[in-house]
Amino acid sequence: MRPDDKPYWRSKLYDIIFEANTFEGKLFDIILLIAIAGSIMIVMLESVHGIRVRTGNLLRIIEWVFTVLFTIEYILRIIAVKKSSAYVFSFYGIVDFIAIVPTYLAFAFAGAQSLMIFRALRLLRIFRVFKMGRYISEAKMLALALQASFRKILVFLFTVLVLVLILGSLMYLIEGEERDFSSIPVSIYWAIVTLTTVGYGDIVPATPLGQFLANITMILGYAIIAVPTGIVTVEMARTRTIKVSRKVCQGCSSTGHDINAKYCKFCGEEL
Amino acid sequence: MRPDDKPYWRSKLYDIIFEANTFEGKLFDIILLIAIAGSIMIVMLESVHGIRVRTGNLLRIIEWVFTVLFTIEYILRIIAVKKSSAYVFSFYGIVDFIAIVPTYLAFAFAGAQSLMIFRALRLLRIFRVFKMGRYISEAKMLALALQASFRKILVFLFTVLVLVLILGSLMYLIEGEERDFSSIPVSIYWAIVTLTTVGYGDIVPATPLGQFLANITMILGYAIIAVPTGIVTVEMARTRTIKVSRKVCQGCSSTGHDINAKYCKFCGEEL
Amino acid sequence: MRPDDKPYWRSKLYDIIFEANTFEGKLFDIILLIAIAGSIMIVMLESVHGIRVRTGNLLRIIEWVFTVLFTIEYILRIIAVKKSSAYVFSFYGIVDFIAIVPTYLAFAFAGAQSLMIFRALRLLRIFRVFKMGRYISEAKMLALALQASFRKILVFLFTVLVLVLILGSLMYLIEGEERDFSSIPVSIYWAIVTLTTVGYGDIVPATPLGQFLANITMILGYAIIAVPTGIVTVEMARTRTIKVSRKVCQGCSSTGHDINAKYCKFCGEEL
Amino acid sequence: MRPDDKPYWRSKLYDIIFEANTFEGKLFDIILLIAIAGSIMIVMLESVHGIRVRTGNLLRIIEWVFTVLFTIEYILRIIAVKKSSAYVFSFYGIVDFIAIVPTYLAFAFAGAQSLMIFRALRLLRIFRVFKMGRYISEAKMLALALQASFRKILVFLFTVLVLVLILGSLMYLIEGEERDFSSIPVSIYWAIVTLTTVGYGDIVPATPLGQFLANITMILGYAIIAVPTGIVTVEMARTRTIKVSRKVCQGCSSTGHDINAKYCKFCGEEL
């Protein structure tokens, strides 16, 4: 299936890094996932003041080791893939790039290493490893249903936006600046906190009229949560589970191709 | 399609202001939306104490510029449309009027300019501009489903109202006035906060019996949220997406007409 | 339709008090609803300390007027109905009784008049007045769907009960008594507050392990809210809207009879 | 139905302890449930400081009585069942064991008796007693629907996990350590509290940018709660209610067998 103009080592490298069908490919992916999880753990631990003070230097060294490993992996991916640019500008290509940049950026900007947490996005690769095909089918079905309901959700969210603008401003007028509702932006924040039924309680109405408007806002929020739920449920009932191939395109490393697909629908490469 | 008894400039003006089919019409709508968003931003910024103190005068001047522009636009709309009264008393006609009145009212009543936030309602015009027909279809479908479930939702909300009256009063009896539950209206406010799962935490039960009743209230709220969701979902599954025409009636500027409609269903004007 | 052995005035009285078909019947029901709403308002106002101090005596007199009126109405209902005992022990019969008792009880027990709030249940009569048949259909459909899902909801709630028992106890073990989690009942109260996504914030985990368990509890609550929603939605989709007759049984004043029913299904009286 | 190689008393014992068809069997189960509820109550009461101080010794004695009774019951179960190991390692076997161990463990480890709360799991036996077959059908249907949606829910939860990792870290960067967001793990805890709409309010954003990100997080949480609900609802609509037999396997005491089953599907014992 691999074209002849590709040397054997590159095709082999490709199988290990991108595919999860062979033993080596699966092993590579599992080690990679553990490394990603580990590096995320390190970033999290470093943010805890007590731990940073005691073991800061050690953590920073481990961080560098992970970053160097991920950099090597990134370079190998560019080499192994046939159309490098297709990979570099694909979703996973960008995520892989973002995962290594912050550590280097930290030389220039203090605190930039916290951006390393975007490595978490790499964890989404997990669906490739464990019974990949099945989970990608499920993920794809979810994505399709959400896509189909996208415009309805957008109409809904826009209406909610107008609603919180008005509710927030009314509350600002009712409660006044001397209380919790110090400005319209803060009041809009309160309206969102209330309408979504989050209810922190950092900003609460103190006047009877304010509490009355809060009551209406809460009942509204309780009732309109039914709308996105209804939209998504109906779309899901319409979407059927789609079986997708476990093949990964050698051209651009994209997944989720149809079972009967012979060529990659993104770059035209033979699968 | 435009009747002969209408002068050319008026029909042209109509196309620009009300329709979004021509280039000028689309441009006008986009500039208008930016102006609306801008004027809302100004009102929001002015409510922030620090910003008002430093740049208050500037903001007030910009506000006036926006209001004058919106006033001119409102007058043009009345001129362009064939049946002025139909536009003036339509939903958008009233919203457009409310958008300009508060600034003038502020001469008489201090604080009235905060009502300008109702301009936010004008943002709903956005669905007209970007692939209008499609979004209006979606919005119409949502509206139809909500309309169909309106009576069931009303029965539900009324039952909830009776429930919070009783739960709130019981809590007032149990916890007593020396605690957070200082009166029945406040206790009803608590019952709504709890039943809708908002849970601010500004009023919480302190006695074991009060916590027990709170437990029951929460479980009830958790279970009955299923009811509006079920109602809306079932109605949505029944409602089919309806394709609507992108045409805007020249008589009363109403939208959402059926694809095959030849005359406006609100004012009888030929479309 | 009314049997001959009933004197005319009694049958007339019945029409006015129980039915909402004639003008007098509708008028009576509307006045009654206003009186109920008014008496609830009085009870609520009296619970507010400031208002009670200033206008306490006046409020108490109005309260007595309402109670006397409701007592007269209750006696008239017993007289008008054919089988008094059937009415007295029906849902509305009990509610009507509970609505008048607390004021008299207040002679013996201070604070008993607060129970007057149970009058709120009388408000449910509202569905009888405005386009009654339709709303009773909707209410009946909701009730049928909830009844059909009753056992599933019970299984769900029982599982949730076992879950909060265990989560609460674990939290008590993890956080310990010196913190917010002072006992297992209080910890169970926290577990319910968290699992139902109410989240007052009066009791929050302070240790990392406690926050970790709270995370799991919240994610669980977020996921399992889908279960009652799913149950109710599926049952609602199965239940069809049932048209019910607007007739009220003269024997026991029950409503919700089928369109084709000739005899009351509760007491056998001819409709 | 019972095989001949089993002595009469053992088969009789089995009927009483495991089955709920005979009068003695039902009586045994009801007494058992009351005892379990009682022992849970004792553990809860003992955790309340005021009660423990006053009646501590009495409670501890009652606790021991319950534990001894449950130990005897556990031993009887092992004797009565045909394949002891099958029972011991079944779900209920493990639960029954966990229910008695903590009291004995308390000799060695202080506080271990709080683990007794796991007895709550035994309450799940309740479905066996009251119209068992029906409730087990409902429970089984729920379980089947949840099982069918398991993979979709997993994909959803994993995506949520990646989301809270990123939202939490961003919030940590925006708000900084001097405020509530003292470390990334704490910020992730906040992200979960917000996304699930629990909203304790123990950690809240203080900067405008932080409140803006909180707004986005809340709207996201409000929208994506529709996803698990949609998944479960669709699966439930697909799953039909399955009638299950009320028979309990004599070999391994498992329930939930099909009506037409002749042999236990777990251990092959004749039913």
XYZ file of N, CA, C and O in Angstrom, chain A residues 40 43-49 52 111 114-115 117-118 120-121 123-127 131 134-135 138-139 141-142 146 153 156-157 160 164 185-186 188-190 192-203 220-226 228-230 232-234 236-237 239-241, chain D residues 148 150-156 158-159 161-163 165-170 172-173 177 182-186 188 190 193-206 210-212 214-235 238:
552
model
N 2.423 16.746 31.960
C 1.333 17.580 32.477
C 1.361 17.589 34.004
O 1.201 18.625 34.649
N 3.994 19.979 35.255
C 3.568 21.383 35.178
C 2.606 21.704 36.319
O 2.707 22.756 36.961
N 1.689 20.764 36.606
C 0.730 20.985 37.681
C 1.424 21.058 39.039
O 1.132 21.945 39.846
N 2.336 20.116 39.270
C 3.041 20.099 40.565
C 3.854 21.374 40.751
O 3.896 21.941 41.842
N 4.499 21.837 39.666
C 5.348 23.029 39.781
C 4.545 24.262 40.176
O 5.091 25.204 40.748
N 3.241 24.263 39.839
C 2.436 25.442 40.155
C 2.058 25.496 41.635
O 1.628 26.536 42.128
N 2.205 24.368 42.350
C 1.901 24.360 43.782
C 3.090 24.972 44.523
O 4.213 24.476 44.423
N 2.839 26.041 45.264
C 3.918 26.818 45.869
C 4.843 25.970 46.735
O 6.056 25.990 46.568
N 7.005 23.638 44.664
C 7.972 24.363 43.833
C 9.177 24.788 44.668
O 10.322 24.672 44.235
N 7.054 32.872 32.914
C 5.676 32.385 33.039
C 5.174 31.688 31.791
O 4.146 31.038 31.817
N 3.944 27.972 31.627
C 2.615 27.527 32.062
C 1.750 27.160 30.870
O 0.809 26.385 30.974
N 2.088 27.722 29.720
C 1.332 27.416 28.511
C 1.513 25.955 28.103
O 0.794 25.440 27.263
N 0.605 23.572 29.467
C -0.587 22.800 29.776
C -1.378 22.467 28.514
O -2.170 21.534 28.491
N -1.113 23.216 27.435
C -1.808 22.918 26.179
C -1.403 21.554 25.638
O -2.024 21.031 24.727
N -2.052 19.114 27.050
C -3.212 18.279 27.382
C -3.970 17.892 26.112
O -4.535 16.799 26.019
N -3.963 18.788 25.130
C -4.666 18.505 23.873
C -4.102 17.253 23.199
O -4.806 16.558 22.476
N -3.400 14.632 24.582
C -4.018 13.447 25.189
C -5.165 12.918 24.332
O -5.546 11.758 24.443
N -5.715 13.789 23.498
C -6.826 13.350 22.659
C -6.413 12.225 21.714
O -7.244 11.536 21.146
N -5.073 12.053 21.548
C -4.579 10.944 20.744
C -4.973 9.591 21.320
O -4.858 8.566 20.666
N -5.392 9.595 22.575
C -5.666 8.335 23.265
C -6.670 7.472 22.500
O -6.575 6.245 22.502
N -7.605 8.129 21.834
C -8.624 7.365 21.123
C -8.032 6.542 19.993
O -8.635 5.606 19.508
N -8.591 0.350 21.057
C -9.704 0.029 20.172
C -10.110 1.259 19.371
O -11.282 1.615 19.274
N -13.366 2.072 17.059
C -14.641 2.212 17.729
C -14.836 3.576 18.362
O -15.862 4.211 18.192
N -13.810 4.022 19.106
C -13.953 5.296 19.793
C -13.993 6.455 18.820
O -14.706 7.425 19.018
N -17.432 6.759 17.618
C -18.286 7.421 18.595
C -18.023 8.920 18.587
O -18.955 9.734 18.581
N -16.724 9.285 18.612
C -16.359 10.690 18.630
C -16.884 11.374 17.379
O -17.407 12.484 17.433
N -19.425 10.464 15.540
C -20.877 10.576 15.605
C -21.280 11.769 16.477
O -22.141 12.554 16.115
N -20.608 11.897 17.630
C -20.877 13.044 18.493
C -20.626 14.342 17.747
O -21.438 15.265 17.782
N -23.261 17.315 16.824
C -23.047 18.678 17.291
C -22.986 19.637 16.110
O -23.495 20.753 16.166
N -27.832 25.879 17.948
C -27.161 26.257 19.192
C -26.705 27.713 19.119
O -26.802 28.459 20.099
N -29.507 29.992 19.649
C -29.825 29.934 21.070
C -28.843 30.775 21.889
O -29.244 31.586 22.725
N -27.533 30.588 21.625
C -26.523 31.297 22.412
C -26.614 32.800 22.188
O -26.437 33.583 23.114
N -29.413 34.096 24.200
C -29.002 34.130 25.602
C -28.117 35.348 25.849
O -28.246 36.031 26.878
N -28.796 38.175 28.662
C -27.951 38.516 29.811
C -27.546 39.983 29.760
O -27.375 40.615 30.806
N -20.766 45.493 33.224
C -20.057 44.228 32.943
C -20.132 43.235 34.106
O -20.360 42.044 33.893
N -19.977 43.738 35.334
C -20.065 42.860 36.509
C -21.491 42.296 36.629
O -21.686 41.120 36.963
N -23.543 41.770 34.198
C -23.722 40.765 33.144
C -23.076 39.445 33.573
O -23.639 38.366 33.356
N -21.919 39.553 34.212
C -21.269 38.363 34.794
C -22.221 37.682 35.776
O -22.411 36.463 35.740
N -22.895 38.484 36.623
C -23.874 37.909 37.549
C -25.008 37.220 36.779
O -25.445 36.129 37.148
N -24.988 35.840 33.872
C -24.541 34.556 33.308
C -24.412 33.512 34.417
O -24.856 32.378 34.267
N -23.821 33.927 35.552
C -23.681 33.014 36.704
C -25.059 32.465 37.113
O -25.195 31.296 37.462
N -26.082 33.317 37.045
C -27.413 32.923 37.499
C -28.159 32.116 36.440
O -28.744 31.078 36.730
N -28.104 32.587 35.200
C -28.881 31.949 34.136
C -28.384 30.526 33.854
O -29.172 29.635 33.527
N -27.070 30.330 33.991
C -26.522 28.992 33.754
C -26.658 28.104 34.983
O -26.143 26.986 34.991
N -27.313 28.598 36.028
C -27.501 27.888 37.307
C -26.180 27.528 37.992
O -26.143 26.613 38.809
N -25.090 28.266 37.655
C -23.828 28.045 38.377
C -23.981 28.579 39.805
O -23.783 27.863 40.773
N -24.325 29.854 39.935
C -24.629 30.424 41.241
C -23.494 30.441 42.234
O -23.580 29.819 43.289
N -22.404 31.188 41.907
C -21.290 31.278 42.866
C -21.759 31.848 44.198
O -21.388 31.357 45.249
N -22.525 32.943 44.116
C -22.903 33.625 45.341
C -21.941 34.737 45.720
O -22.056 35.303 46.804
N -20.960 35.066 44.840
C -20.072 36.199 45.154
C -20.788 37.528 44.947
O -20.467 38.521 45.571
N -21.779 37.528 44.043
C -22.609 38.717 43.813
C -24.062 38.275 43.960
O -24.512 37.410 43.215
N -36.091 31.342 34.428
C -35.773 31.383 33.001
C -34.634 30.414 32.665
O -34.734 29.626 31.726
N -33.570 30.504 33.466
C -32.408 29.645 33.228
C -32.780 28.174 33.342
O -32.309 27.328 32.579
N -33.644 27.874 34.337
C -34.089 26.508 34.573
C -34.897 25.987 33.382
O -34.811 24.816 33.016
N -35.695 26.900 32.775
C -36.556 26.492 31.666
C -35.768 26.410 30.361
O -35.924 25.463 29.592
N -34.872 27.384 30.101
C -34.245 27.407 28.775
C -33.090 26.444 28.642
O -32.598 26.229 27.535
N -32.635 25.837 29.752
C -31.602 24.803 29.596
C -32.190 23.642 28.791
O -31.465 22.847 28.194
N -33.525 23.564 28.775
C -34.181 22.511 28.004
C -33.916 22.667 26.508
O -33.947 21.693 25.763
N -31.031 23.774 24.521
C -29.889 23.080 23.904
C -29.985 21.567 24.048
O -29.613 20.827 23.144
N -30.506 21.112 25.204
C -30.652 19.673 25.413
C -31.560 19.068 24.352
O -31.247 18.026 23.759
N -32.688 19.735 24.120
C -33.610 19.256 23.099
C -32.966 19.221 21.728
O -33.086 18.235 20.996
N -29.746 19.016 20.821
C -28.710 17.980 20.678
C -29.337 16.587 20.658
O -28.955 15.732 19.852
N -30.332 16.359 21.538
C -30.963 15.039 21.598
C -31.601 14.677 20.265
O -31.431 13.567 19.749
N -32.341 15.644 19.691
C -33.021 15.384 18.429
C -32.005 15.088 17.323
O -32.175 14.141 16.546
N -28.998 13.899 17.700
C -28.351 12.608 17.969
C -29.238 11.451 17.534
O -28.752 10.447 17.033
N -30.529 11.600 17.780
C -31.458 10.542 17.397
C -31.442 10.364 15.875
O -31.674 9.261 15.375
N -28.716 11.088 13.845
C -27.405 10.637 13.389
C -27.231 9.157 13.690
O -27.487 8.718 14.791
N -26.801 8.396 12.698
C -26.518 6.983 12.949
C -25.027 6.800 13.179
O -24.214 7.587 12.717
N -24.701 5.752 13.920
C -23.290 5.481 14.168
C -22.613 5.138 12.845
O -23.116 4.349 12.066
N -24.892 0.863 26.879
C -24.845 1.157 25.443
C -24.254 2.528 25.184
O -23.623 2.764 24.156
N -22.043 3.922 27.151
C -20.815 4.015 27.926
C -19.663 4.637 27.146
O -19.018 5.577 27.604
N -19.423 4.121 25.933
C -18.278 4.617 25.165
C -18.444 6.071 24.760
O -17.497 6.845 24.787
N -19.674 6.452 24.396
C -19.903 7.858 24.028
C -19.686 8.755 25.235
O -19.091 9.829 25.126
N -20.188 8.297 26.407
C -20.001 9.071 27.631
C -18.510 9.208 27.942
O -18.032 10.262 28.365
N -17.755 8.126 27.700
C -16.317 8.140 27.976
C -15.610 9.159 27.092
O -14.754 9.918 27.566
N -15.937 9.149 25.808
C -15.361 10.131 24.887
C -15.695 11.532 25.385
O -14.840 12.423 25.429
N -16.941 11.724 25.813
C -17.382 13.027 26.316
C -16.595 13.424 27.558
O -16.075 14.539 27.647
N -13.721 12.390 28.615
C -12.304 12.617 28.341
C -12.111 14.003 27.724
O -11.165 14.724 28.088
N -13.009 14.387 26.832
C -12.936 15.725 26.241
C -13.123 16.788 27.317
O -12.421 17.813 27.327
N -12.339 16.445 30.415
C -11.103 16.430 31.209
C -10.046 17.335 30.579
O -9.434 18.173 31.266
N -9.835 17.178 29.268
C -8.855 18.010 28.566
C -9.267 19.478 28.659
O -8.441 20.370 28.879
N -10.583 19.722 28.554
C -11.109 21.086 28.625
C -10.821 21.732 29.982
O -10.361 22.886 30.033
N -8.526 20.901 32.127
C -7.079 21.080 32.273
C -6.671 22.424 31.673
O -5.937 23.205 32.289
N -7.168 22.704 30.485
C -6.771 23.921 29.777
C -7.422 25.159 30.388
O -6.760 26.169 30.626
N -8.733 25.077 30.696
C -9.424 26.225 31.297
C -8.829 26.570 32.662
O -8.606 27.741 32.968
N -8.559 25.527 33.460
C -7.986 25.745 34.781
C -6.631 26.424 34.695
O -6.347 27.395 35.410
N -5.776 25.946 33.767
C -4.433 26.510 33.639
C -4.483 27.952 33.154
O -3.747 28.814 33.643
N -5.366 28.218 32.199
C -5.509 29.592 31.702
C -5.915 30.521 32.843
O -5.386 31.631 32.982
N -5.349 30.112 35.976
C -4.192 30.256 36.874
C -3.258 31.339 36.342
O -2.760 32.184 37.092
N -3.066 31.353 35.016
C -2.205 32.364 34.396
C -2.825 33.753 34.526
O -2.140 34.726 34.813
N -1.265 33.811 41.411
C -1.246 33.093 42.679
C -1.694 33.920 43.861
O -2.142 33.380 44.855
N -4.581 29.555 43.587
C -3.234 29.454 44.125
C -2.345 28.454 43.390
O -1.131 28.528 43.497
N -2.916 27.486 42.665
C -2.109 26.523 41.912
C -2.958 25.944 40.785
O -4.179 26.130 40.765
N -2.324 25.249 39.857
C -3.081 24.677 38.735
C -4.093 23.628 39.223
O -5.248 23.661 38.792
N -3.725 22.696 40.134
C -4.748 21.746 40.608
C -5.972 22.448 41.200
O -7.113 22.047 40.936
N -5.750 23.503 41.979
C -6.877 24.253 42.549
C -7.689 24.923 41.436
O -8.921 24.952 41.486
N -7.982 23.847 38.395
C -8.734 22.792 37.702
C -9.984 22.433 38.512
O -11.073 22.245 37.955
N -11.582 24.533 40.341
C -12.510 25.628 40.018
C -13.195 25.389 38.672
O -14.403 25.597 38.537
N -15.854 22.843 39.094
C -16.963 23.450 39.846
C -17.814 24.327 38.928
O -19.044 24.345 39.018
N -17.165 25.029 38.007
C -17.881 25.965 37.140
C -18.542 25.259 35.956
O -19.701 25.494 35.653
N -17.784 24.372 35.318
C -18.288 23.710 34.110
C -19.499 22.820 34.413
O -20.413 22.693 33.603
N -19.504 22.204 35.595
C -20.625 21.342 35.966
C -21.780 22.159 36.537
O -22.759 21.579 37.011
N -21.667 23.478 36.547
C -22.661 24.404 37.089
C -22.935 24.183 38.583
O -23.991 24.559 39.077
N -21.969 23.578 39.307
C -22.122 23.454 40.758
C -21.963 24.835 41.386
O -22.835 25.313 42.102
N -20.827 25.484 41.120
C -20.639 26.870 41.549
C -20.654 27.091 43.038
O -21.497 27.817 43.553
N -19.685 26.487 43.787
C -19.618 26.725 45.232
C -19.455 28.214 45.539
O -20.080 28.738 46.439
N -18.532 28.847 44.826
C -18.227 30.232 45.141
C -17.084 30.367 46.117
O -16.813 31.462 46.599
N -16.394 29.243 46.467
C -15.226 29.362 47.351
C -14.032 29.940 46.594
O -13.169 30.576 47.172
N -13.990 29.727 45.292
C -12.947 30.302 44.440
C -13.667 31.040 43.313
O -14.396 30.416 42.550
N -13.485 32.357 43.247
C -14.145 33.133 42.184
C -13.149 34.090 41.555
O -12.227 34.554 42.212
N -13.327 34.371 40.258
C -12.418 35.286 39.589
C -12.606 36.705 40.109
O -13.729 37.118 40.388
N -11.519 37.447 40.230
C -11.602 38.829 40.727
C -11.257 39.840 39.644
O -11.688 40.977 39.708
N -10.507 37.512 34.147
C -10.885 36.258 34.785
C -12.395 36.043 34.731
O -12.870 34.935 34.466
N -13.142 37.115 34.965
C -14.607 37.000 34.911
C -15.074 36.707 33.493
O -16.047 35.983 33.287
N -14.333 37.254 32.524
C -14.688 36.994 31.132
C -14.490 35.509 30.796
O -15.366 34.868 30.195
N -14.493 33.120 32.948
C -15.508 32.399 33.724
C -16.833 32.394 32.960
O -17.519 31.374 32.890
N -17.178 33.548 32.359
C -18.401 33.635 31.551
C -18.402 32.577 30.444
O -19.391 31.858 30.252
N -17.272 32.489 29.734
C -17.175 31.525 28.635
C -17.293 30.095 29.179
O -17.992 29.256 28.619
N -16.610 29.837 30.310
C -16.661 28.500 30.911
C -18.098 28.120 31.279
O -18.541 27.003 31.018
N -18.827 29.070 31.865
C -20.198 28.779 32.295
C -21.114 28.503 31.102
O -21.896 27.560 31.118
N -20.988 29.341 30.063
C -21.823 29.142 28.865
C -21.494 27.776 28.242
O -22.391 27.028 27.837
N -20.194 27.452 28.217
C -19.770 26.141 27.713
C -20.421 25.014 28.507
O -20.968 24.067 27.936
N -20.337 25.137 29.835
C -20.898 24.105 30.698
C -22.401 23.959 30.492
O -22.949 22.853 30.489
N -23.060 25.101 30.301
C -24.507 25.133 30.091
C -24.867 24.437 28.782
O -25.889 23.750 28.690
N -23.996 24.606 27.769
C -24.281 24.031 26.459
C -23.925 22.551 26.412
O -24.674 21.740 25.880
N -22.770 22.165 27.004
C -22.331 20.780 26.814
C -23.027 19.800 27.743
O -22.901 18.600 27.561
N -23.783 20.294 28.736
C -24.565 19.355 29.543
C -25.593 18.668 28.651
O -26.086 17.581 28.961
N -25.893 19.310 27.516
C -26.841 18.712 26.576
C -26.291 17.419 25.988
O -27.061 16.546 25.582
N -24.965 17.270 25.949
C -24.374 16.114 25.275
C -24.653 14.789 26.005
O -25.233 13.877 25.416
N -24.277 14.646 27.324
C -24.603 13.374 27.970
C -26.109 13.104 28.004
O -26.541 11.966 27.844
N -26.891 14.156 28.203
C -28.342 13.994 28.229
C -28.838 13.435 26.901
O -29.643 12.492 26.872
N -28.333 14.014 25.813
C -28.722 13.524 24.497
C -28.328 12.073 24.296
O -29.125 11.242 23.823
N -27.101 11.734 24.691
C -26.605 10.363 24.523
C -27.514 9.372 25.241
O -27.991 8.399 24.654
N -27.760 9.634 26.536
C -28.534 8.694 27.354
C -29.978 8.596 26.858
O -30.548 7.506 26.766
N -30.569 9.749 26.501
C -31.962 9.740 26.035
C -32.105 8.882 24.785
O -33.021 8.060 24.682
N -31.186 9.072 23.824
C -31.265 8.317 22.574
C -31.124 6.821 22.847
O -31.880 6.002 22.310
N -30.178 6.449 23.723
C -29.992 5.039 24.033
C -31.219 4.457 24.730
O -31.614 3.324 24.476
N -33.940 3.577 22.495
C -33.667 2.360 21.738
C -33.880 1.105 22.566
O -34.279 0.071 22.059
